[in-house]
Amino acid sequence: DTEVTQTPKHLVMGMTNKKSLKCEQHMGHRAMYWYKQKAKKPPELMFVYSYEKLSINESVPSRFSPECPNSSLLNLHLHALQPEDSALYLCASSQRLAGGSTDTQYFGPGTRLTVL
Amino acid sequence: DQQVKQNSPSLSVQEGRISILNCDYTNSMFDYFLWYKKYPAEGPTFLISISSIKDKNEDGRFTVFLNKSAKHLSLHIVPSQPGDSAVYFCAASSNGSGNTGKLIFGQGTTLQVKP
C-alpha cells in the first residue's frame, strides 16, 4: 500500500481566512513533505519533516505554517494568503532510510486551493 | 540553474508504438532517479526508479535507462496505450551523506498516445 491521503480535495478561502490542509500516511514512513504546484510546472518543495522534525524550509513565507503532530500526520496551516498562492498543494511521504539508500517519495492526490 | 532538464515539452505517439521520454541532469552527485506520471488536478504517481549503480531497470511496459557518463536517462514505454497520456516528470536526488530528501524535478513532458 502506497497511499497518502489529503483533505480537503478543494478549498476556497478569502485573504483574511485561516484554514488548514491535512495529510495522512500509514506506511510507516518517517519523512513527509509539502509541495506547491502551479499549472504546467513541476512540484516545488516547501517543507520537509524528517522524524517529525522540520528539516527543510525552502524560504516559504510565514503565512504558511507546517505542523507534524505525529509520524503519520502532516498539516499545513494557512493564514492571510494572497491570490497568487492559489495552486495545487501536494503532500508526499518516504521511508527516509539511512544515507546511501534509495528513498522514493509517494504523493497524495493534492488539495486544489483557490484564494479570492 | 536547472539541474534536471526535460527538453521536450511534448511527445505524440501512436498506440502500440514505443514512447521514449528523455531527461538530462547536470549534478554528478545525483544517485537516484525517478519517473512520475501526472494527470491534471491529481498528485504525481510514482512509476519507476533507478539507482546510479545500475544502467537499466524494467517494470512491465516501463524501462528506465541511465547513462551516467552522458548524465542522461530515458523512460521507454512499450507498447504505448491511450491511458499513458499524461505529463511525465523526471526527478533526481542525492542520497549520500547529507541527504536532505530533496527531489529535483524536470519541467515535465506531456505524452499523448493516439488510438
PDB file of C-alpha atoms in Angstrom:
ATOM      1  CA  ASP A   1       0.000   0.000   0.000  1.00  0.00           C
ATOM      2  CA  THR A   2       1.482   3.336  -1.072  1.00  0.00           C
ATOM      3  CA  GLU A   3      -1.408   5.618  -0.178  1.00  0.00           C
ATOM      4  CA  VAL A   4      -1.106   9.173   1.011  1.00  0.00           C
ATOM      5  CA  THR A   5      -4.427  10.878   1.698  1.00  0.00           C
ATOM      6  CA  GLN A   6      -5.116  14.606   1.692  1.00  0.00           C
ATOM      7  CA  THR A   7      -8.095  16.639   2.822  1.00  0.00           C
ATOM      8  CA  PRO A   8      -9.864  18.644   1.681  1.00  0.00           C
ATOM      9  CA  LYS A   9      -9.773  17.951  -2.054  1.00  0.00           C
ATOM     10  CA  HIS A  10     -10.763  21.537  -2.859  1.00  0.00           C
ATOM     11  CA  LEU A  11     -10.587  24.674  -0.739  1.00  0.00           C
ATOM     12  CA  VAL A  12     -11.696  28.221  -1.487  1.00  0.00           C
ATOM     13  CA  MET A  13     -10.681  30.870   1.013  1.00  0.00           C
ATOM     14  CA  GLY A  14     -10.570  34.622   1.353  1.00  0.00           C
ATOM     15  CA  MET A  15      -7.406  36.542   2.094  1.00  0.00           C
ATOM     16  CA  THR A  16      -8.389  37.033   5.757  1.00  0.00           C
ATOM     17  CA  ASN A  17      -9.334  33.406   6.442  1.00  0.00           C
ATOM     18  CA  LYS A  18      -7.431  30.820   8.427  1.00  0.00           C
ATOM     19  CA  LYS A  19      -7.602  27.254   7.141  1.00  0.00           C
ATOM     20  CA  SER A  20      -5.615  24.030   7.365  1.00  0.00           C
ATOM     21  CA  LEU A  21      -4.662  21.309   4.923  1.00  0.00           C
ATOM     22  CA  LYS A  22      -4.257  17.784   6.239  1.00  0.00           C
ATOM     23  CA  CYS A  23      -2.163  14.855   5.066  1.00  0.00           C
ATOM     24  CA  GLU A  24      -2.009  11.317   6.401  1.00  0.00           C
ATOM     25  CA  GLN A  25       0.004   8.194   5.609  1.00  0.00           C
ATOM     26  CA  HIS A  26       0.042   4.772   7.266  1.00  0.00           C
ATOM     27  CA  MET A  27       3.059   3.292   5.519  1.00  0.00           C
ATOM     28  CA  GLY A  28       5.370   3.829   8.479  1.00  0.00           C
ATOM     29  CA  HIS A  29       7.246   6.492   6.527  1.00  0.00           C
ATOM     30  CA  ARG A  30       9.384   8.831   8.612  1.00  0.00           C
ATOM     31  CA  ALA A  31       9.670  11.730   6.177  1.00  0.00           C
ATOM     32  CA  MET A  32       6.814  13.906   4.978  1.00  0.00           C
ATOM     33  CA  TYR A  33       6.831  16.758   2.511  1.00  0.00           C
ATOM     34  CA  TRP A  34       4.723  19.685   1.355  1.00  0.00           C
ATOM     35  CA  TYR A  35       4.924  20.793  -2.271  1.00  0.00           C
ATOM     36  CA  LYS A  36       3.185  23.533  -4.230  1.00  0.00           C
ATOM     37  CA  GLN A  37       2.391  23.025  -7.891  1.00  0.00           C
ATOM     38  CA  LYS A  38       1.235  25.624 -10.372  1.00  0.00           C
ATOM     39  CA  ALA A  39      -0.307  24.659 -13.711  1.00  0.00           C
ATOM     40  CA  LYS A  40       2.163  23.283 -16.262  1.00  0.00           C
ATOM     41  CA  LYS A  41       5.046  23.478 -13.750  1.00  0.00           C
ATOM     42  CA  PRO A  42       6.842  20.817 -11.724  1.00  0.00           C
ATOM     43  CA  PRO A  43       6.127  20.431  -7.994  1.00  0.00           C
ATOM     44  CA  GLU A  44       8.033  22.958  -5.903  1.00  0.00           C
ATOM     45  CA  LEU A  45       9.268  21.829  -2.488  1.00  0.00           C
ATOM     46  CA  MET A  46       8.077  23.875   0.504  1.00  0.00           C
ATOM     47  CA  PHE A  47       8.862  21.890   3.667  1.00  0.00           C
ATOM     48  CA  VAL A  48      10.418  18.585   4.718  1.00  0.00           C
ATOM     49  CA  TYR A  49       9.787  16.852   8.029  1.00  0.00           C
ATOM     50  CA  SER A  50      12.163  14.070   8.949  1.00  0.00           C
ATOM     51  CA  TYR A  51      11.354  12.002  12.042  1.00  0.00           C
ATOM     52  CA  GLU A  52       8.741  14.619  12.968  1.00  0.00           C
ATOM     53  CA  LYS A  53      11.266  17.462  12.956  1.00  0.00           C
ATOM     54  CA  LEU A  54      11.306  20.242  10.389  1.00  0.00           C
ATOM     55  CA  SER A  55      14.475  19.676   8.366  1.00  0.00           C
ATOM     56  CA  ILE A  56      13.922  21.899   5.335  1.00  0.00           C
ATOM     57  CA  ASN A  57      12.037  25.165   4.905  1.00  0.00           C
ATOM     58  CA  GLU A  58      12.556  26.417   1.360  1.00  0.00           C
ATOM     59  CA  SER A  59      12.211  30.082   2.390  1.00  0.00           C
ATOM     60  CA  VAL A  60       8.442  29.787   2.428  1.00  0.00           C
ATOM     61  CA  PRO A  61       6.511  32.906   3.614  1.00  0.00           C
ATOM     62  CA  SER A  62       5.300  32.733   7.210  1.00  0.00           C
ATOM     63  CA  ARG A  63       1.662  32.786   6.079  1.00  0.00           C
ATOM     64  CA  PHE A  64       2.272  29.036   5.509  1.00  0.00           C
ATOM     65  CA  SER A  65       2.892  27.197   8.780  1.00  0.00           C
ATOM     66  CA  PRO A  66       3.592  23.441   8.783  1.00  0.00           C
ATOM     67  CA  GLU A  67       2.966  21.121  11.693  1.00  0.00           C
ATOM     68  CA  CYS A  68       3.759  17.437  12.195  1.00  0.00           C
ATOM     69  CA  PRO A  69       1.711  16.190  15.202  1.00  0.00           C
ATOM     70  CA  ASN A  70       2.972  12.612  14.803  1.00  0.00           C
ATOM     71  CA  SER A  71       4.733  10.373  12.310  1.00  0.00           C
ATOM     72  CA  SER A  72       1.539   9.734  10.309  1.00  0.00           C
ATOM     73  CA  LEU A  73       0.122  13.241  10.094  1.00  0.00           C
ATOM     74  CA  LEU A  74       1.205  16.470   8.470  1.00  0.00           C
ATOM     75  CA  ASN A  75      -0.721  19.730   8.496  1.00  0.00           C
ATOM     76  CA  LEU A  76      -0.267  22.990   6.641  1.00  0.00           C
ATOM     77  CA  HIS A  77      -1.850  25.980   8.356  1.00  0.00           C
ATOM     78  CA  LEU A  78      -2.791  28.859   6.080  1.00  0.00           C
ATOM     79  CA  HIS A  79      -3.363  32.464   7.132  1.00  0.00           C
ATOM     80  CA  ALA A  80      -3.635  35.734   5.227  1.00  0.00           C
ATOM     81  CA  LEU A  81      -2.885  34.139   1.873  1.00  0.00           C
ATOM     82  CA  GLN A  82      -2.649  36.040  -1.391  1.00  0.00           C
ATOM     83  CA  PRO A  83      -4.400  35.203  -4.688  1.00  0.00           C
ATOM     84  CA  GLU A  84      -1.033  34.161  -6.141  1.00  0.00           C
ATOM     85  CA  ASP A  85      -0.914  31.366  -3.537  1.00  0.00           C
ATOM     86  CA  SER A  86      -3.691  29.603  -5.445  1.00  0.00           C
ATOM     87  CA  ALA A  87      -2.228  26.264  -6.551  1.00  0.00           C
ATOM     88  CA  LEU A  88      -2.342  22.502  -6.063  1.00  0.00           C
ATOM     89  CA  TYR A  89      -0.775  21.636  -2.699  1.00  0.00           C
ATOM     90  CA  LEU A  90       0.757  18.194  -2.608  1.00  0.00           C
ATOM     91  CA  CYS A  91       1.831  16.100   0.325  1.00  0.00           C
ATOM     92  CA  ALA A  92       4.338  13.272  -0.055  1.00  0.00           C
ATOM     93  CA  SER A  93       5.987  10.747   2.230  1.00  0.00           C
ATOM     94  CA  SER A  94       9.030   8.499   2.070  1.00  0.00           C
ATOM     95  CA  GLN A  95      10.745   5.903   4.229  1.00  0.00           C
ATOM     96  CA  ARG A  96      13.754   8.144   4.876  1.00  0.00           C
ATOM     97  CA  LEU A  97      16.229   5.340   5.130  1.00  0.00           C
ATOM     98  CA  ALA A  98      19.793   5.929   6.214  1.00  0.00           C
ATOM     99  CA  GLY A  99      22.169   7.742   3.868  1.00  0.00           C
ATOM    100  CA  GLY A 100      23.167   5.846   0.775  1.00  0.00           C
ATOM    101  CA  SER A 101      19.791   4.177   0.360  1.00  0.00           C
ATOM    102  CA  THR A 102      17.189   4.901  -2.243  1.00  0.00           C
ATOM    103  CA  ASP A 103      14.236   6.895  -0.948  1.00  0.00           C
ATOM    104  CA  THR A 104      11.083   7.079  -3.044  1.00  0.00           C
ATOM    105  CA  GLN A 105       8.531   9.786  -2.375  1.00  0.00           C
ATOM    106  CA  TYR A 106       4.870   8.871  -2.755  1.00  0.00           C
ATOM    107  CA  PHE A 107       2.432  11.683  -3.373  1.00  0.00           C
ATOM    108  CA  GLY A 108      -1.113  12.293  -2.265  1.00  0.00           C
ATOM    109  CA  PRO A 109      -3.845  13.494  -4.641  1.00  0.00           C
ATOM    110  CA  GLY A 110      -3.418  17.119  -3.603  1.00  0.00           C
ATOM    111  CA  THR A 111      -5.635  19.941  -2.377  1.00  0.00           C
ATOM    112  CA  ARG A 112      -6.707  22.459  -5.017  1.00  0.00           C
ATOM    113  CA  LEU A 113      -6.550  25.812  -3.216  1.00  0.00           C
ATOM    114  CA  THR A 114      -8.174  28.978  -4.550  1.00  0.00           C
ATOM    115  CA  VAL A 115      -7.553  32.265  -2.732  1.00  0.00           C
ATOM    116  CA  LEU A 116     -10.058  35.012  -3.540  1.00  0.00           C
TER     117      LEU A 116
ATOM    118  CA  ASP B   1      20.104  26.861 -12.837  1.00  0.00           C
ATOM    119  CA  GLN B   2      18.067  23.841 -13.882  1.00  0.00           C
ATOM    120  CA  GLN B   3      19.793  20.711 -12.617  1.00  0.00           C
ATOM    121  CA  VAL B   4      17.262  18.371 -14.241  1.00  0.00           C
ATOM    122  CA  LYS B   5      16.057  19.105 -17.746  1.00  0.00           C
ATOM    123  CA  GLN B   6      13.393  17.591 -19.925  1.00  0.00           C
ATOM    124  CA  ASN B   7      13.967  19.317 -23.222  1.00  0.00           C
ATOM    125  CA  SER B   8      10.868  18.035 -24.995  1.00  0.00           C
ATOM    126  CA  PRO B   9       7.727  19.715 -23.639  1.00  0.00           C
ATOM    127  CA  SER B  10       5.523  17.302 -25.573  1.00  0.00           C
ATOM    128  CA  LEU B  11       5.546  13.996 -27.423  1.00  0.00           C
ATOM    129  CA  SER B  12       2.891  12.349 -29.572  1.00  0.00           C
ATOM    130  CA  VAL B  13       2.961   8.610 -30.277  1.00  0.00           C
ATOM    131  CA  GLN B  14       0.647   6.119 -31.955  1.00  0.00           C
ATOM    132  CA  GLU B  15      -0.950   3.440 -29.777  1.00  0.00           C
ATOM    133  CA  GLY B  16       1.109   0.245 -29.717  1.00  0.00           C
ATOM    134  CA  ARG B  17       4.371   2.004 -30.603  1.00  0.00           C
ATOM    135  CA  ILE B  18       7.246   2.879 -28.291  1.00  0.00           C
ATOM    136  CA  SER B  19       7.297   6.141 -26.308  1.00  0.00           C
ATOM    137  CA  ILE B  20      10.738   7.439 -25.342  1.00  0.00           C
ATOM    138  CA  LEU B  21      10.951  10.276 -22.846  1.00  0.00           C
ATOM    139  CA  ASN B  22      14.313  11.857 -22.170  1.00  0.00           C
ATOM    140  CA  CYS B  23      15.887  13.611 -19.209  1.00  0.00           C
ATOM    141  CA  ASP B  24      19.311  15.214 -18.686  1.00  0.00           C
ATOM    142  CA  TYR B  25      20.951  16.249 -15.454  1.00  0.00           C
ATOM    143  CA  THR B  26      23.976  18.319 -14.543  1.00  0.00           C
ATOM    144  CA  ASN B  27      24.714  17.429 -10.910  1.00  0.00           C
ATOM    145  CA  SER B  28      27.078  14.454 -10.677  1.00  0.00           C
ATOM    146  CA  MET B  29      26.074  13.986  -7.011  1.00  0.00           C
ATOM    147  CA  PHE B  30      22.647  12.701  -8.034  1.00  0.00           C
ATOM    148  CA  ASP B  31      22.491   8.968  -7.362  1.00  0.00           C
ATOM    149  CA  TYR B  32      18.805   8.126  -7.531  1.00  0.00           C
ATOM    150  CA  PHE B  33      16.418   8.919 -10.362  1.00  0.00           C
ATOM    151  CA  LEU B  34      12.662   8.581 -10.558  1.00  0.00           C
ATOM    152  CA  TRP B  35       9.880   8.954 -13.097  1.00  0.00           C
ATOM    153  CA  TYR B  36       6.435  10.167 -12.106  1.00  0.00           C
ATOM    154  CA  LYS B  37       3.255  10.304 -14.170  1.00  0.00           C
ATOM    155  CA  LYS B  38       0.729  13.040 -13.536  1.00  0.00           C
ATOM    156  CA  TYR B  39      -2.848  13.505 -14.685  1.00  0.00           C
ATOM    157  CA  PRO B  40      -4.392  17.003 -14.444  1.00  0.00           C
ATOM    158  CA  ALA B  41      -5.526  18.000 -10.931  1.00  0.00           C
ATOM    159  CA  GLU B  42      -4.041  14.823  -9.404  1.00  0.00           C
ATOM    160  CA  GLY B  43      -0.856  14.120  -7.494  1.00  0.00           C
ATOM    161  CA  PRO B  44       2.142  12.590  -9.284  1.00  0.00           C
ATOM    162  CA  THR B  45       2.136   8.791  -9.345  1.00  0.00           C
ATOM    163  CA  PHE B  46       5.464   7.024  -8.917  1.00  0.00           C
ATOM    164  CA  LEU B  47       6.263   4.887 -11.976  1.00  0.00           C
ATOM    165  CA  ILE B  48       9.787   3.558 -11.827  1.00  0.00           C
ATOM    166  CA  SER B  49      13.197   4.450 -10.431  1.00  0.00           C
ATOM    167  CA  ILE B  50      16.841   3.626 -10.936  1.00  0.00           C
ATOM    168  CA  SER B  51      19.866   3.822  -8.701  1.00  0.00           C
ATOM    169  CA  SER B  52      23.135   5.134 -10.107  1.00  0.00           C
ATOM    170  CA  ILE B  53      24.746   1.714  -9.626  1.00  0.00           C
ATOM    171  CA  LYS B  54      22.527   0.320 -12.391  1.00  0.00           C
ATOM    172  CA  ASP B  55      22.091   1.228 -16.043  1.00  0.00           C
ATOM    173  CA  LYS B  56      18.680  -0.308 -16.612  1.00  0.00           C
ATOM    174  CA  ASN B  57      15.565  -1.081 -14.626  1.00  0.00           C
ATOM    175  CA  GLU B  58      12.461  -2.709 -16.040  1.00  0.00           C
ATOM    176  CA  ASP B  59       8.914  -2.962 -14.695  1.00  0.00           C
ATOM    177  CA  GLY B  60       6.329  -4.341 -17.087  1.00  0.00           C
ATOM    178  CA  ARG B  61       5.899  -1.958 -20.013  1.00  0.00           C
ATOM    179  CA  PHE B  62       8.226   0.616 -18.444  1.00  0.00           C
ATOM    180  CA  THR B  63      12.016   0.580 -18.693  1.00  0.00           C
ATOM    181  CA  VAL B  64      14.361   3.273 -17.479  1.00  0.00           C
ATOM    182  CA  PHE B  65      17.894   3.547 -18.886  1.00  0.00           C
ATOM    183  CA  LEU B  66      20.672   5.505 -17.195  1.00  0.00           C
ATOM    184  CA  ASN B  67      23.821   6.713 -18.948  1.00  0.00           C
ATOM    185  CA  LYS B  68      25.958   8.233 -16.198  1.00  0.00           C
ATOM    186  CA  SER B  69      28.779   9.373 -18.437  1.00  0.00           C
ATOM    187  CA  ALA B  70      26.301  11.371 -20.532  1.00  0.00           C
ATOM    188  CA  LYS B  71      24.225  12.360 -17.459  1.00  0.00           C
ATOM    189  CA  HIS B  72      21.172  11.194 -19.339  1.00  0.00           C
ATOM    190  CA  LEU B  73      18.228   8.968 -18.565  1.00  0.00           C
ATOM    191  CA  SER B  74      15.277   7.849 -20.604  1.00  0.00           C
ATOM    192  CA  LEU B  75      11.940   6.190 -19.983  1.00  0.00           C
ATOM    193  CA  HIS B  76      10.689   3.692 -22.561  1.00  0.00           C
ATOM    194  CA  ILE B  77       7.044   2.696 -22.644  1.00  0.00           C
ATOM    195  CA  VAL B  78       6.279  -0.328 -24.817  1.00  0.00           C
ATOM    196  CA  PRO B  79       3.630  -0.734 -26.079  1.00  0.00           C
ATOM    197  CA  SER B  80       2.132   2.701 -25.527  1.00  0.00           C
ATOM    198  CA  GLN B  81      -1.544   2.866 -24.604  1.00  0.00           C
ATOM    199  CA  PRO B  82      -4.013   5.782 -24.688  1.00  0.00           C
ATOM    200  CA  GLY B  83      -4.203   5.625 -20.874  1.00  0.00           C
ATOM    201  CA  ASP B  84      -0.498   6.527 -20.776  1.00  0.00           C
ATOM    202  CA  SER B  85      -1.385  10.038 -21.965  1.00  0.00           C
ATOM    203  CA  ALA B  86      -0.244  12.294 -19.107  1.00  0.00           C
ATOM    204  CA  VAL B  87       2.587  14.572 -18.023  1.00  0.00           C
ATOM    205  CA  TYR B  88       5.776  12.693 -17.140  1.00  0.00           C
ATOM    206  CA  PHE B  89       8.244  14.185 -14.680  1.00  0.00           C
ATOM    207  CA  CYS B  90      11.811  13.063 -14.261  1.00  0.00           C
ATOM    208  CA  ALA B  91      13.256  13.660 -10.774  1.00  0.00           C
ATOM    209  CA  ALA B  92      16.637  13.187  -9.133  1.00  0.00           C
ATOM    210  CA  SER B  93      18.032  13.108  -5.635  1.00  0.00           C
ATOM    211  CA  SER B  94      21.300  12.661  -3.804  1.00  0.00           C
ATOM    212  CA  ASN B  95      21.022  10.023  -1.101  1.00  0.00           C
ATOM    213  CA  GLY B  96      24.589  10.051   0.102  1.00  0.00           C
ATOM    214  CA  SER B  97      25.812  11.760   3.260  1.00  0.00           C
ATOM    215  CA  GLY B  98      23.976  14.988   3.916  1.00  0.00           C
ATOM    216  CA  ASN B  99      20.860  13.514   2.359  1.00  0.00           C
ATOM    217  CA  THR B 100      18.160  16.167   2.643  1.00  0.00           C
ATOM    218  CA  GLY B 101      15.403  14.168   0.978  1.00  0.00           C
ATOM    219  CA  LYS B 102      15.111  16.873  -1.656  1.00  0.00           C
ATOM    220  CA  LEU B 103      13.852  15.831  -5.085  1.00  0.00           C
ATOM    221  CA  ILE B 104      14.782  17.960  -8.063  1.00  0.00           C
ATOM    222  CA  PHE B 105      12.172  17.783 -10.817  1.00  0.00           C
ATOM    223  CA  GLY B 106      12.410  18.391 -14.534  1.00  0.00           C
ATOM    224  CA  GLN B 107       9.834  20.600 -16.236  1.00  0.00           C
ATOM    225  CA  GLY B 108       7.807  17.647 -17.488  1.00  0.00           C
ATOM    226  CA  THR B 109       6.937  16.148 -20.877  1.00  0.00           C
ATOM    227  CA  THR B 110       3.324  15.835 -21.979  1.00  0.00           C
ATOM    228  CA  LEU B 111       2.804  12.488 -23.690  1.00  0.00           C
ATOM    229  CA  GLN B 112      -0.160  11.979 -25.977  1.00  0.00           C
ATOM    230  CA  VAL B 113      -0.856   8.450 -27.181  1.00  0.00           C
ATOM    231  CA  LYS B 114      -3.218   8.429 -30.135  1.00  0.00           C
ATOM    232  CA  PRO B 115      -5.575   5.480 -30.682  1.00  0.00           C
TER     233      PRO B 115
END
